[in-house]
Short mmCIF file of C-alpha atoms in Angstrom, two decimals:
data_model
loop_
_atom_site.label_atom_id
_atom_site.label_comp_id
_atom_site.label_asym_id
_atom_site.label_seq_id
_atom_site.Cartn_x
_atom_site.Cartn_y
_atom_site.Cartn_z
CA MET A 1 29.52 -19.67 -42.87
CA ALA A 2 26.31 -17.45 -42.55
CA MET A 3 23.69 -18.56 -40.63
CA THR A 4 20.54 -19.41 -42.31
CA LYS A 5 17.37 -17.96 -41.26
CA SER A 6 15.88 -21.04 -39.67
CA VAL A 7 18.99 -21.38 -37.12
CA VAL A 8 18.79 -17.39 -36.58
CA ALA A 9 14.82 -18.05 -36.15
CA LEU A 10 15.50 -20.47 -33.79
CA LEU A 11 18.63 -19.36 -31.26
CA CYS A 12 15.62 -16.16 -31.36
CA CYS A 13 13.25 -18.91 -29.95
CA LEU A 14 15.93 -20.15 -27.48
CA SER A 15 16.87 -17.10 -26.03
CA ALA A 16 13.00 -15.92 -25.79
CA VAL A 17 12.44 -19.37 -23.59
CA ALA A 18 15.96 -18.05 -21.68
CA MET A 19 14.29 -15.28 -20.37
CA VAL A 20 11.15 -16.53 -19.80
CA CYS A 21 12.41 -19.58 -17.60
CA ALA A 22 15.37 -17.99 -16.13
CA GLU A 23 15.58 -17.32 -12.73
CA ASP A 24 14.71 -14.82 -10.12
CA PRO A 25 17.35 -12.24 -8.94
CA TYR A 26 19.15 -13.77 -5.63
CA PHE A 27 20.77 -10.53 -3.29
CA TYR A 28 22.96 -11.91 -0.91
CA PHE A 29 23.62 -10.58 2.80
CA THR A 30 26.05 -11.04 5.38
CA TRP A 31 25.30 -9.99 8.66
CA ASN A 32 27.82 -10.12 12.10
CA VAL A 33 25.43 -10.03 14.77
CA SER A 34 27.18 -8.10 17.98
CA TYR A 35 26.07 -6.30 20.92
CA GLY A 36 26.88 -3.01 21.48
CA THR A 37 26.76 -0.11 24.11
CA ILE A 38 24.33 2.86 23.22
CA SER A 39 22.37 5.27 24.72
CA PRO A 40 19.06 6.25 22.75
CA LEU A 41 17.51 7.26 26.47
CA GLY A 42 20.45 8.76 28.06
CA VAL A 43 21.24 5.71 29.74
CA PRO A 44 24.33 3.44 28.68
CA GLN A 45 22.73 -0.01 27.83
CA GLN A 46 23.88 -3.21 25.68
CA VAL A 47 21.88 -3.59 22.23
CA ILE A 48 21.61 -6.30 19.75
CA MET A 49 23.83 -4.31 16.85
CA ILE A 50 24.06 -6.05 12.76
CA ASN A 51 27.10 -5.07 11.31
CA ASP A 52 27.32 -2.44 13.83
CA GLU A 53 24.08 -0.82 12.94
CA PHE A 54 21.19 0.18 15.54
CA PRO A 55 18.09 -0.51 13.95
CA GLY A 56 19.24 -3.04 11.63
CA PRO A 57 20.41 -2.42 7.87
CA ASN A 58 16.86 -1.98 5.84
CA ILE A 59 16.41 -4.81 3.20
CA ASN A 60 15.33 -3.21 -0.33
CA SER A 61 13.51 -6.13 -2.17
CA THR A 62 11.34 -6.61 -4.94
CA SER A 63 8.49 -9.21 -5.65
CA ASN A 64 9.82 -12.58 -6.41
CA ASN A 65 13.25 -11.64 -5.50
CA ASN A 66 15.29 -14.40 -3.59
CA LEU A 67 16.94 -13.08 -0.36
CA VAL A 68 20.14 -15.11 0.92
CA VAL A 69 20.92 -13.93 4.39
CA ASN A 70 24.17 -15.10 6.00
CA VAL A 71 23.84 -14.44 9.86
CA PHE A 72 26.78 -14.72 12.24
CA ASN A 73 25.98 -15.10 15.76
CA ASN A 74 28.64 -13.22 17.72
CA LEU A 75 26.45 -13.35 20.89
CA ASP A 76 26.89 -15.17 23.88
CA GLU A 77 23.17 -16.70 23.54
CA PRO A 78 21.14 -18.52 20.71
CA LEU A 79 19.88 -16.57 17.91
CA LEU A 80 16.90 -16.88 15.41
CA PHE A 81 15.63 -13.89 13.14
CA HIS A 82 12.07 -13.77 12.23
CA TRP A 83 10.81 -11.93 8.74
CA ASN A 84 7.62 -10.29 9.89
CA GLY A 85 4.76 -10.25 7.43
CA ILE A 86 6.74 -12.30 4.88
CA GLN A 87 4.22 -15.24 3.71
CA GLN A 88 7.64 -17.74 2.88
CA ARG A 89 5.21 -19.58 0.80
CA LYS A 90 5.65 -23.59 1.27
CA ASN A 91 8.83 -22.93 3.20
CA SER A 92 7.80 -22.79 7.01
CA TRP A 93 11.81 -23.95 7.48
CA GLN A 94 12.86 -20.39 6.52
CA ASP A 95 10.54 -18.77 9.62
CA GLY A 96 12.55 -18.11 12.35
CA LEU A 97 10.63 -19.04 15.26
CA PRO A 98 11.58 -21.58 17.50
CA GLY A 99 8.22 -23.85 16.36
CA THR A 100 9.85 -24.18 13.37
CA ASN A 101 14.08 -23.61 13.77
CA CYS A 102 16.57 -24.52 15.70
CA PRO A 103 18.43 -21.91 17.17
CA ILE A 104 21.94 -20.43 15.55
CA LEU A 105 24.00 -21.54 18.80
CA PRO A 106 27.04 -19.04 19.91
CA GLY A 107 29.86 -18.42 17.34
CA THR A 108 28.51 -20.34 14.63
CA ASN A 109 26.25 -18.69 11.63
CA PHE A 110 23.15 -19.48 9.26
CA THR A 111 22.12 -18.86 6.27
CA TYR A 112 18.31 -17.93 5.36
CA GLN A 113 17.32 -18.54 1.97
CA PHE A 114 13.81 -17.44 0.59
CA GLN A 115 11.59 -15.80 -2.07
CA VAL A 116 9.40 -12.99 -1.52
CA LYS A 117 6.93 -14.64 -3.92
CA ASP A 118 4.34 -12.77 -4.76
CA GLN A 119 4.13 -9.68 -2.52
CA ILE A 120 4.76 -6.06 -2.53
CA GLY A 121 4.95 -4.29 0.68
CA SER A 122 6.24 -3.30 4.03
CA TYR A 123 7.83 -5.51 6.63
CA PHE A 124 10.54 -5.70 8.96
CA TYR A 125 12.44 -8.24 10.92
CA TYR A 126 13.47 -8.81 14.35
CA PRO A 127 15.29 -11.65 16.70
CA SER A 128 12.41 -13.56 17.45
CA LEU A 129 14.27 -15.75 20.77
CA GLY A 130 13.46 -14.84 24.49
CA MET A 131 13.23 -11.06 24.90
CA GLN A 132 15.94 -10.89 22.39
CA ARG A 133 13.33 -8.13 20.40
CA ALA A 134 13.85 -5.69 23.32
CA ALA A 135 17.57 -4.92 22.79
CA GLY A 136 17.15 -4.18 18.65
CA GLY A 137 18.09 -6.47 16.03
CA PHE A 138 15.22 -5.11 14.08
CA GLY A 139 15.25 -3.46 10.35
CA GLY A 140 12.93 -2.54 7.74
CA LEU A 141 11.91 -4.99 4.76
CA ARG A 142 10.22 -3.41 2.27
CA VAL A 143 9.49 -5.37 -0.98
CA ASN A 144 8.53 -3.37 -4.24
CA SER A 145 6.38 -4.03 -7.31
CA ARG A 146 8.26 -5.32 -10.55
CA LEU A 147 8.40 -2.58 -12.88
CA LEU A 148 6.20 -4.18 -15.32
CA ILE A 149 3.39 -4.09 -12.44
CA PRO A 150 1.69 -0.71 -12.13
CA VAL A 151 1.37 0.99 -8.72
CA PRO A 152 -1.78 2.80 -8.36
CA TYR A 153 0.49 6.05 -7.93
CA LEU A 154 3.69 7.73 -9.25
CA ASP A 155 6.86 6.77 -8.20
CA PRO A 156 7.57 8.66 -5.13
CA GLU A 157 11.03 10.79 -5.02
CA ASP A 158 12.42 8.78 -2.59
CA ASP A 159 11.23 5.84 0.09
CA TYR A 160 11.83 6.52 3.85
CA THR A 161 11.59 3.88 6.67
CA VAL A 162 10.77 5.01 9.94
CA LEU A 163 10.79 2.10 12.89
CA ILE A 164 8.91 3.38 16.22
CA GLY A 165 8.35 1.50 19.22
CA ASP A 166 8.06 1.76 22.83
CA TRP A 167 11.64 0.77 25.07
CA TYR A 168 12.99 -0.16 28.10
CA THR A 169 16.39 1.02 29.65
CA LYS A 170 16.67 -2.75 31.41
CA SER A 171 18.43 -4.60 29.32
CA HIS A 172 16.36 -7.70 27.41
CA THR A 173 18.12 -10.16 29.74
CA ALA A 174 17.11 -8.46 33.00
CA LEU A 175 13.71 -8.21 31.34
CA LYS A 176 13.23 -12.26 30.83
CA GLN A 177 14.40 -12.19 34.57
CA VAL A 178 11.49 -10.49 35.35
CA LEU A 179 8.92 -12.15 33.84
CA ASP A 180 10.66 -15.67 34.61
CA SER A 181 9.82 -14.56 38.18
CA GLY A 182 6.14 -14.39 37.55
CA LYS A 183 5.88 -11.08 37.38
CA THR A 184 4.94 -8.10 34.43
CA ILE A 185 7.59 -5.89 32.98
CA GLY A 186 5.49 -2.87 33.55
CA LYS A 187 5.82 0.27 31.57
CA PRO A 188 8.28 1.14 29.10
CA ASN A 189 11.03 3.84 29.61
CA GLY A 190 10.26 5.73 26.81
CA VAL A 191 9.73 5.52 22.60
CA LEU A 192 12.51 5.53 20.31
CA MET A 193 11.83 6.58 16.56
CA ASN A 194 14.68 5.05 14.19
CA GLY A 195 17.02 4.43 17.32
CA LYS A 196 16.44 7.67 18.82
CA ASN A 197 13.91 9.46 21.20
CA LYS A 198 14.25 13.37 20.27
CA ALA A 199 14.38 15.44 17.28
CA ASP A 200 17.97 16.45 16.28
CA SER A 201 18.22 19.67 14.25
CA GLU A 202 22.02 19.01 13.30
CA SER A 203 20.63 15.72 12.10
CA PRO A 204 17.46 15.72 10.33
CA LEU A 205 16.14 11.90 10.00
CA PHE A 206 14.89 12.65 5.95
CA THR A 207 14.98 15.31 4.13
CA MET A 208 12.52 16.44 0.88
CA LYS A 209 12.78 18.33 -1.95
CA PRO A 210 10.05 21.14 -2.32
CA GLY A 211 7.37 20.21 -4.10
CA LYS A 212 7.72 16.64 -4.32
CA THR A 213 6.33 13.25 -2.62
CA TYR A 214 7.73 10.72 -0.72
CA LYS A 215 6.88 7.35 0.37
CA TYR A 216 7.35 6.53 4.52
CA ARG A 217 7.25 2.98 5.99
CA VAL A 218 5.79 3.60 9.08
CA CYS A 219 6.36 -0.04 11.29
CA ASN A 220 5.88 -0.18 15.12
CA VAL A 221 8.47 -2.56 16.44
CA GLY A 222 7.95 -2.08 19.76
CA LEU A 223 6.94 -4.42 22.70
CA LYS A 224 3.88 -3.71 24.13
CA VAL A 225 2.11 -0.49 23.28
CA SER A 226 0.18 1.09 20.49
CA LEU A 227 1.53 4.38 19.16
CA ASN A 228 -0.21 6.97 17.31
CA PHE A 229 2.25 8.08 14.27
CA ARG A 230 1.97 11.96 12.75
CA ILE A 231 4.47 15.00 10.83
CA GLN A 232 4.00 18.43 11.94
CA GLY A 233 1.44 20.60 9.24
CA HIS A 234 1.19 17.54 7.12
CA ASN A 235 -1.68 15.16 5.85
CA MET A 236 -0.97 11.17 5.17
CA LYS A 237 -2.07 9.48 2.01
CA LEU A 238 -2.39 5.71 2.80
CA VAL A 239 -1.33 3.83 -0.12
CA GLU A 240 -0.29 0.38 1.34
CA LEU A 241 -0.70 -1.39 4.55
CA GLU A 242 0.83 -4.83 5.22
CA GLY A 243 1.72 -5.96 1.55
CA SER A 244 -2.04 -4.71 0.21
CA HIS A 245 -2.68 -1.76 -1.83
CA VAL A 246 -5.37 0.56 -0.27
CA VAL A 247 -7.95 2.97 -0.99
CA GLN A 248 -6.34 6.08 -0.77
CA ASN A 249 -7.56 7.77 2.18
CA VAL A 250 -5.95 10.98 4.01
CA TYR A 251 -5.54 11.33 7.09
CA GLU A 252 -4.08 14.00 10.12
CA SER A 253 -2.36 10.85 12.06
CA LEU A 254 -2.33 7.22 12.14
CA ASP A 255 -3.13 4.69 15.20
CA VAL A 256 0.35 1.75 14.58
CA HIS A 257 -0.67 -1.35 16.43
CA VAL A 258 2.52 -3.95 17.84
CA GLY A 259 3.66 -5.39 15.01
CA GLN A 260 1.56 -3.36 12.24
CA CYS A 261 3.01 -1.65 9.23
CA TYR A 262 1.40 1.24 7.14
CA ALA A 263 2.81 2.86 3.98
CA PHE A 264 1.54 6.30 2.89
CA LEU A 265 2.88 9.24 0.59
CA ILE A 266 3.99 12.76 1.86
CA THR A 267 4.02 15.97 -0.50
CA ALA A 268 6.60 18.53 0.66
CA ASP A 269 3.96 21.75 -0.22
CA LYS A 270 4.41 23.87 3.13
CA ASP A 271 6.37 26.52 3.74
CA PRO A 272 10.15 26.09 3.48
CA LYS A 273 11.00 25.00 7.46
CA ASP A 274 11.75 21.78 9.50
CA TYR A 275 8.78 19.65 10.88
CA ILE A 276 8.58 17.22 13.47
CA MET A 277 7.31 13.47 13.22
CA VAL A 278 6.04 12.08 16.34
CA ALA A 279 4.88 9.24 17.71
CA SER A 280 3.15 8.95 21.09
CA SER A 281 1.51 6.21 23.17
CA ARG A 282 -2.09 5.04 23.00
CA PHE A 283 -4.54 3.38 25.23
CA THR A 284 -2.67 3.72 28.12
CA GLN A 285 -2.49 5.89 31.22
CA TYR A 286 1.08 7.10 30.90
CA ASN A 287 2.04 9.31 28.02
CA ILE A 288 5.78 8.44 25.95
CA SER A 289 6.67 9.43 23.00
CA ALA A 290 9.30 10.06 20.57
CA THR A 291 10.35 13.10 17.56
CA GLY A 292 12.06 12.84 14.35
CA LEU A 293 13.08 15.76 12.20
CA ILE A 294 12.41 16.13 8.95
CA ARG A 295 13.75 18.91 6.83
CA TYR A 296 13.15 20.88 3.63
CA THR A 297 16.11 21.04 1.42
CA ASN A 298 15.68 24.79 1.03
CA SER A 299 14.25 25.36 5.14
CA LYS A 300 14.62 28.83 6.36
CA ALA A 301 13.69 28.10 9.47
CA PRO A 302 13.35 25.51 12.11
CA ALA A 303 10.00 23.55 13.29
CA SER A 304 7.94 25.07 15.58
CA PRO A 305 7.35 23.77 19.22
CA GLU A 306 3.88 23.33 19.05
CA LEU A 307 3.22 19.32 18.42
CA PRO A 308 -0.02 18.14 16.65
CA LYS A 309 -1.50 16.25 19.66
CA ALA A 310 -2.96 12.09 19.73
CA PRO A 311 -6.28 11.56 19.17
CA VAL A 312 -8.38 10.32 22.48
CA GLY A 313 -9.97 7.27 22.96
CA TRP A 314 -10.15 4.19 21.27
CA ALA A 315 -13.25 4.69 19.25
CA TRP A 316 -11.56 7.02 17.71
CA SER A 317 -9.07 4.61 16.38
CA LEU A 318 -12.24 1.55 15.89
CA ASN A 319 -13.62 4.03 13.34
CA GLN A 320 -10.06 4.49 11.54
CA PHE A 321 -9.89 0.64 11.20
CA ARG A 322 -13.62 0.96 9.22
CA THR A 323 -12.08 3.32 6.88
CA PHE A 324 -9.40 0.99 5.34
CA ARG A 325 -10.82 -0.71 2.19
CA TRP A 326 -9.03 -3.02 -0.13
CA ASN A 327 -7.68 -1.41 -3.50
CA LEU A 328 -9.42 -4.02 -5.90
CA THR A 329 -8.47 -2.07 -9.07
CA ALA A 330 -4.95 -1.92 -8.16
CA SER A 331 -2.13 -4.19 -9.97
CA ALA A 332 -0.14 -5.90 -7.50
CA ALA A 333 1.38 -9.09 -6.43
CA ARG A 334 -1.56 -10.44 -4.79
CA PRO A 335 -0.67 -12.96 -1.38
CA ASN A 336 -4.01 -14.79 -0.90
CA PRO A 337 -4.99 -17.22 -4.00
CA GLN A 338 -6.55 -15.78 -7.78
CA GLY A 339 -10.05 -14.81 -7.13
CA SER A 340 -9.89 -14.36 -3.69
CA TYR A 341 -11.30 -10.87 -3.25
CA HIS A 342 -14.37 -12.87 -4.13
CA TYR A 343 -13.52 -14.28 -0.24
CA GLY A 344 -17.43 -13.03 0.67
CA LYS A 345 -18.54 -16.35 -1.27
CA ILE A 346 -16.67 -18.53 -0.01
CA ASN A 347 -18.28 -21.17 2.60
CA ILE A 348 -16.60 -21.65 5.62
CA THR A 349 -15.67 -25.10 6.53
CA ARG A 350 -14.67 -24.39 10.17
CA THR A 351 -14.97 -21.61 12.96
CA ILE A 352 -12.66 -21.16 15.74
CA LYS A 353 -12.93 -18.86 18.48
CA LEU A 354 -9.94 -17.63 20.32
CA ALA A 355 -9.89 -15.98 24.03
CA ASN A 356 -6.82 -14.71 25.75
CA THR A 357 -7.08 -15.27 29.43
CA ALA A 358 -4.57 -14.08 32.29
CA SER A 359 -4.00 -16.10 35.21
CA THR A 360 -1.20 -17.92 37.76
CA VAL A 361 0.53 -20.85 37.40
CA ASP A 362 2.47 -21.66 40.27
CA GLY A 363 1.99 -18.45 41.84
CA LYS A 364 4.08 -17.16 38.55
CA LEU A 365 1.73 -14.83 35.88
CA ARG A 366 0.94 -16.65 32.31
CA TYR A 367 -1.14 -15.51 29.72
CA ALA A 368 -3.03 -18.42 27.75
CA ILE A 369 -5.30 -18.96 24.58
CA ASN A 370 -8.11 -21.00 25.51
CA GLY A 371 -6.64 -22.16 28.36
CA ILE A 372 -3.73 -23.57 27.01
CA SER A 373 -0.02 -21.38 27.22
CA HIS A 374 2.18 -22.29 24.82
CA VAL A 375 5.67 -23.57 25.57
CA ASP A 376 8.56 -24.07 23.13
CA PRO A 377 9.91 -27.75 23.39
CA THR A 378 13.19 -28.52 22.77
CA THR A 379 12.78 -30.28 19.50
CA PRO A 380 10.60 -27.72 17.16
CA PRO A 381 7.10 -29.59 16.27
CA LYS A 382 8.29 -28.55 12.72
CA LEU A 383 11.12 -30.42 12.77
CA ALA A 384 9.24 -33.49 15.17
CA GLU A 385 6.44 -33.59 12.41
CA TYR A 386 8.59 -33.53 9.43
CA TYR A 387 10.65 -36.68 11.08
CA GLY A 388 7.46 -38.62 12.11
CA VAL A 389 7.81 -38.31 15.93
CA ALA A 390 5.37 -35.62 16.59
CA ASP A 391 3.38 -38.01 19.49
CA LYS A 392 6.91 -37.66 20.90
CA VAL A 393 7.23 -33.93 21.53
CA PHE A 394 3.88 -32.66 21.82
CA GLU A 395 -0.19 -33.21 21.13
CA TYR A 396 -2.12 -31.82 18.81
CA ASP A 397 -5.35 -29.81 19.29
CA LEU A 398 -5.19 -28.84 23.22
CA VAL A 399 -6.77 -25.91 21.79
CA LYS A 400 -10.44 -26.39 21.42
CA ASP A 401 -12.77 -24.11 19.21
CA GLU A 402 -14.35 -22.81 21.56
CA PRO A 403 -12.53 -20.59 24.50
CA ALA A 404 -12.11 -22.22 28.06
CA GLU A 405 -15.25 -22.26 30.62
CA ASP A 406 -12.51 -21.41 33.23
CA GLU A 407 -10.80 -18.27 32.12
CA LYS A 408 -8.25 -18.62 35.67
CA LYS A 409 -7.63 -22.27 34.71
CA ILE A 410 -4.40 -22.17 32.65
CA THR A 411 -2.22 -25.73 31.33
CA ILE A 412 1.09 -25.06 30.23
CA ALA A 413 1.95 -26.88 27.15
CA PRO A 414 2.74 -27.06 23.48
CA SER A 415 0.35 -25.46 21.50
CA ILE A 416 -0.23 -27.01 18.06
CA VAL A 417 -3.37 -26.68 16.25
CA ASN A 418 -4.03 -29.48 13.31
CA ALA A 419 -5.42 -27.76 10.63
CA THR A 420 -6.95 -29.40 6.75
CA PHE A 421 -4.88 -28.53 4.05
CA ARG A 422 -6.82 -25.58 2.02
CA ASN A 423 -10.09 -25.25 4.55
CA TYR A 424 -11.85 -22.13 4.24
CA ILE A 425 -11.57 -20.71 7.99
CA GLU A 426 -12.87 -18.30 10.15
CA ILE A 427 -11.49 -17.00 13.24
CA ILE A 428 -13.08 -14.86 15.85
CA LEU A 429 -10.07 -13.36 18.53
CA GLU A 430 -11.77 -12.42 21.43
CA ASN A 431 -10.36 -10.00 24.28
CA HIS A 432 -11.97 -10.22 27.38
CA GLU A 433 -9.50 -7.93 29.38
CA LYS A 434 -9.39 -3.76 29.44
CA GLY A 435 -6.37 -3.55 27.75
CA ILE A 436 -6.36 -3.54 23.58
CA GLN A 437 -4.83 -6.48 21.88
CA THR A 438 -2.49 -7.23 18.81
CA TRP A 439 -2.12 -10.25 16.98
CA HIS A 440 0.10 -11.53 14.17
CA LEU A 441 -0.13 -15.04 11.73
CA ASN A 442 2.77 -16.02 9.83
CA GLY A 443 2.68 -17.57 6.63
CA TYR A 444 -0.92 -15.81 5.45
CA SER A 445 -2.77 -12.56 4.98
CA PHE A 446 -6.23 -12.86 6.31
CA PHE A 447 -9.00 -10.57 5.65
CA ALA A 448 -9.95 -8.37 8.53
CA VAL A 449 -13.09 -8.67 7.67
CA ALA A 450 -14.90 -7.17 11.51
CA ILE A 451 -13.82 -5.43 14.74
CA GLU A 452 -16.93 -4.81 17.16
CA THR A 453 -17.26 -4.07 20.64
CA GLY A 454 -19.39 -7.27 22.98
CA LYS A 455 -19.61 -10.51 22.63
CA TRP A 456 -19.78 -12.34 19.08
CA THR A 457 -22.31 -14.39 18.09
CA PRO A 458 -23.15 -15.74 14.61
CA GLU A 459 -25.60 -13.25 14.22
CA LYS A 460 -22.21 -10.60 14.04
CA ARG A 461 -21.68 -12.32 10.64
CA LYS A 462 -24.25 -9.70 8.70
CA ASN A 463 -22.00 -6.62 10.00
CA TYR A 464 -18.73 -8.56 8.05
CA ASN A 465 -16.99 -6.74 5.34
CA LEU A 466 -17.14 -9.02 2.42
CA LEU A 467 -16.32 -7.06 -0.24
CA ASP A 468 -13.19 -4.99 -0.17
CA ALA A 469 -11.54 -5.94 3.14
CA VAL A 470 -8.11 -5.74 3.77
CA SER A 471 -6.01 -8.58 3.47
CA ARG A 472 -3.21 -7.92 5.94
CA ASN A 473 -1.44 -10.18 8.80
CA THR A 474 -2.54 -8.41 11.82
CA ILE A 475 -5.67 -6.95 13.39
CA GLN A 476 -6.25 -5.47 16.97
CA VAL A 477 -8.68 -6.39 19.28
CA TYR A 478 -9.91 -3.16 21.47
CA PRO A 479 -10.79 -3.71 24.81
CA TYR A 480 -13.97 -6.16 25.48
CA SER A 481 -13.96 -6.64 22.13
CA TRP A 482 -13.78 -9.46 19.23
CA ALA A 483 -12.30 -9.60 15.54
CA ALA A 484 -13.08 -11.61 12.74
CA ILE A 485 -10.85 -13.09 10.16
CA MET A 486 -10.98 -15.09 7.61
CA LEU A 487 -8.27 -17.14 5.25
CA THR A 488 -7.92 -20.27 2.83
CA PHE A 489 -5.03 -22.63 4.49
CA ASP A 490 -3.32 -22.94 1.90
CA ASN A 491 0.03 -22.42 2.60
CA ALA A 492 1.54 -25.46 4.11
CA GLY A 493 3.70 -25.52 6.80
CA LEU A 494 4.01 -24.67 10.72
CA TRP A 495 2.82 -21.11 11.81
CA SER A 496 2.54 -19.48 14.51
CA LEU A 497 -0.55 -17.04 15.66
CA ARG A 498 0.58 -15.19 18.62
CA SER A 499 0.23 -11.93 20.59
CA THR A 500 2.54 -9.50 19.26
CA MET A 501 3.13 -8.09 22.34
CA GLN A 502 6.55 -9.61 23.24
CA GLU A 503 5.81 -10.38 26.84
CA ARG A 504 2.43 -11.37 26.38
CA ALA A 505 3.79 -13.91 23.85
CA TYR A 506 7.21 -15.30 25.99
CA LEU A 507 4.65 -16.09 28.67
CA GLY A 508 2.28 -18.62 26.21
CA GLN A 509 0.24 -15.92 24.58
CA GLN A 510 0.34 -17.99 20.88
CA LEU A 511 -0.09 -20.81 19.27
CA TYR A 512 1.04 -23.01 16.15
CA ILE A 513 -1.15 -24.07 13.19
CA SER A 514 0.34 -26.85 11.39
CA VAL A 515 -1.05 -27.43 7.87
CA LEU A 516 0.32 -30.54 6.64
CA SER A 517 0.68 -31.47 2.78
CA PRO A 518 -1.88 -34.73 2.22
CA GLY A 519 0.19 -36.63 0.16
CA ARG A 520 3.80 -35.07 1.09
CA SER A 521 4.18 -33.31 -2.03
CA LEU A 522 6.97 -30.72 -3.10
CA ARG A 523 3.75 -29.16 -5.09
CA ASP A 524 2.56 -28.34 -1.57
CA GLU A 525 5.87 -27.74 0.19
CA TYR A 526 9.39 -27.82 0.27
CA ASN A 527 11.97 -30.70 1.83
CA LEU A 528 13.73 -29.88 4.89
CA PRO A 529 16.69 -27.95 3.30
CA ASP A 530 20.29 -29.91 3.68
CA THR A 531 21.85 -26.57 5.69
CA ALA A 532 18.86 -27.11 8.08
CA LEU A 533 19.62 -26.94 11.89
CA VAL A 534 18.28 -30.36 13.71
CA CYS A 535 18.03 -30.18 17.51
CA GLY A 536 16.19 -32.23 19.92
CA ILE A 537 15.47 -35.42 19.60
CA VAL A 538 15.94 -35.74 15.53
CA LYS A 539 19.47 -34.60 15.86
CA ASP A 540 20.52 -38.11 15.51
CA MET A 541 17.66 -39.64 13.43
CA PRO A 542 18.69 -40.39 9.69
CA LYS A 543 17.10 -37.60 7.70
CA PRO A 544 13.55 -39.11 6.51
CA PRO A 545 12.66 -39.40 2.41
CA PRO A 546 12.14 -36.41 0.88
CA TYR A 547 8.55 -35.43 -0.21
CA SER A 548 7.52 -36.26 -3.88
CA SER A 549 7.06 -34.40 -7.05
CA GLY A 550 3.61 -34.90 -6.53
CA ALA A 551 3.29 -35.57 -10.35
#
C-alpha cells in the first residue's frame, strides 16, 4: 500500500531528528604497553613501547569524537596515561594522574573513555607515574576541526607530528632512584626528534611535494629543557597554539618549552633538495640538539651541512611570547564558555600568587609551591572526595594564596586547593630562581595575559593583554620573572597545576585544584564510572549514591 504524503513527511522529520540527535562518533584503540630495547643515543636502553612503537602511535581525532583506549599493562610496574591538554569536561575520572585515578596494575588492563569536547588542536599523551615519561610511552594526539567549521587557512597537503624532547640514557627507574636519594638528575644526554637523534639521509622523517603546503605540529615531550625548533631554509607560519587559532605571524624559529605544542604551515617552495629540522637546548649552560630530515619528492641534492643557528638570550623568547595573539575572527570549537573572549571585562573574584621554591628536607632535595611540597597519598584525593572521606586522606588549603615568607621552610603533604565553582580567578606564577619554569593546568584553557620581569604588584594589571591573549594550557616563567593567567573554574573535578618539568613535579612542585559541583549535579560533573579502578581506603567501601540529574 502506498504511503500517504503525511506519513512520508513524518518519516522525513523523524530521520532529521535522528541525524541531529545522533551520538558523536566513537573511535577504539587497543594498546599493549611493554618494554623494549633500542639505542636512540647509541647506547642500548630499556624504553616503554606501545604496540611495539617508540614513540607511541599518533591519535588522529576530530572535535567531539569519543575516544576509547583499552590499555593492557605488560610492564612490571603500575601505569597511568595522561592526556596532556585534553580538557576532559566534567570528567577528571579519565585524566590519568595519581590524584584522580588508581594505577593500572601489572598484568591488567583499563579502558579510558573520554570525549574531545569543543576542542581542536595539537596535544600529546604520556605515562604519568614516577619518571616513566623518561622511558617513552608518549605520542601525539591531534584534534581536527569538524568539516562544517572552517579553519582560517586552506587544507594542507598533509599533517605531520614532530615530538621533540631531552633524553637520558639512564633508565627511568635509575632516574627515580637518583631523585629519591635527594639528588638532581642533572644534565640530559641528548635530544630526540620522533625517537631519533640524528638526521638520516636514508630515512627522511617527512617528504613534501613541490609547491604544496604542509602542517607541522611540534610538541616538547621532554623532561626539563626548553628547545628551539627551526627548519633549514624555511619560515614557519604559526596557525595554532595549544588548541587556539592564533594570528598568523611568520617565524624563523620557535621556542617550545616543556609540555607545549605549536602548529604551523610550511610551503615547499625552495630548491628541490633535502632540508634539516633542528631542535636545540635553550637557557642552559650546555648545548644538546637533535636533527631530522625533510625531503622534497623531487630532491636533487643532499641537505646543506650548515645548520640555522638558535637565538641567544631569554629576552628574545619573551618578545616572541608577546607576539602570540588569539585569532578572534576564526570559527572553531572554543574550549572556554561562550563570550569568554570578553574575559578582560569579567570581575576577578580571587587572586592566587604561587611561587616555586627549592630546599632540602632531611637532607634530600624537594621542590614546593608556597612552602608545600606535594606527595600523592595512597588514596587518590578525587576518590576520597567522591566517597566522602577526604578528611581522612588530606587537608584542604595547606597552600595559601600568598607565597610563604620563609622560602626554605618546606612541608611535605598532599596539596589540594579548594576552589569555588565558576569563580573567575587570577593566578600569578612567580619564579624566584635563575632557571626557567614552565607550568601546566589540567582541565582548562586559561588566558596567558602577561609575562614580565621582576615582582608582581596589583599595578602590573595595567600591562595585561585583556583583548586577545591566547587561550592555552601551559605558560613559561622566565628567571626572576612572573606570569599572570586568568580563567573561570567552570569545569568541576580535581585538576592538577604543576611544573611540566618532571623532576620538579615528582619532587613536589605541583598541587591539585578541587572544583566541586555545589549540588552533586550531572549538569556539572559525571559520576564515577562503573569501570573505574578503586584503591586505598575506599577500595572496599560501598559506592556512594550517584549524582542527580540536576533537574
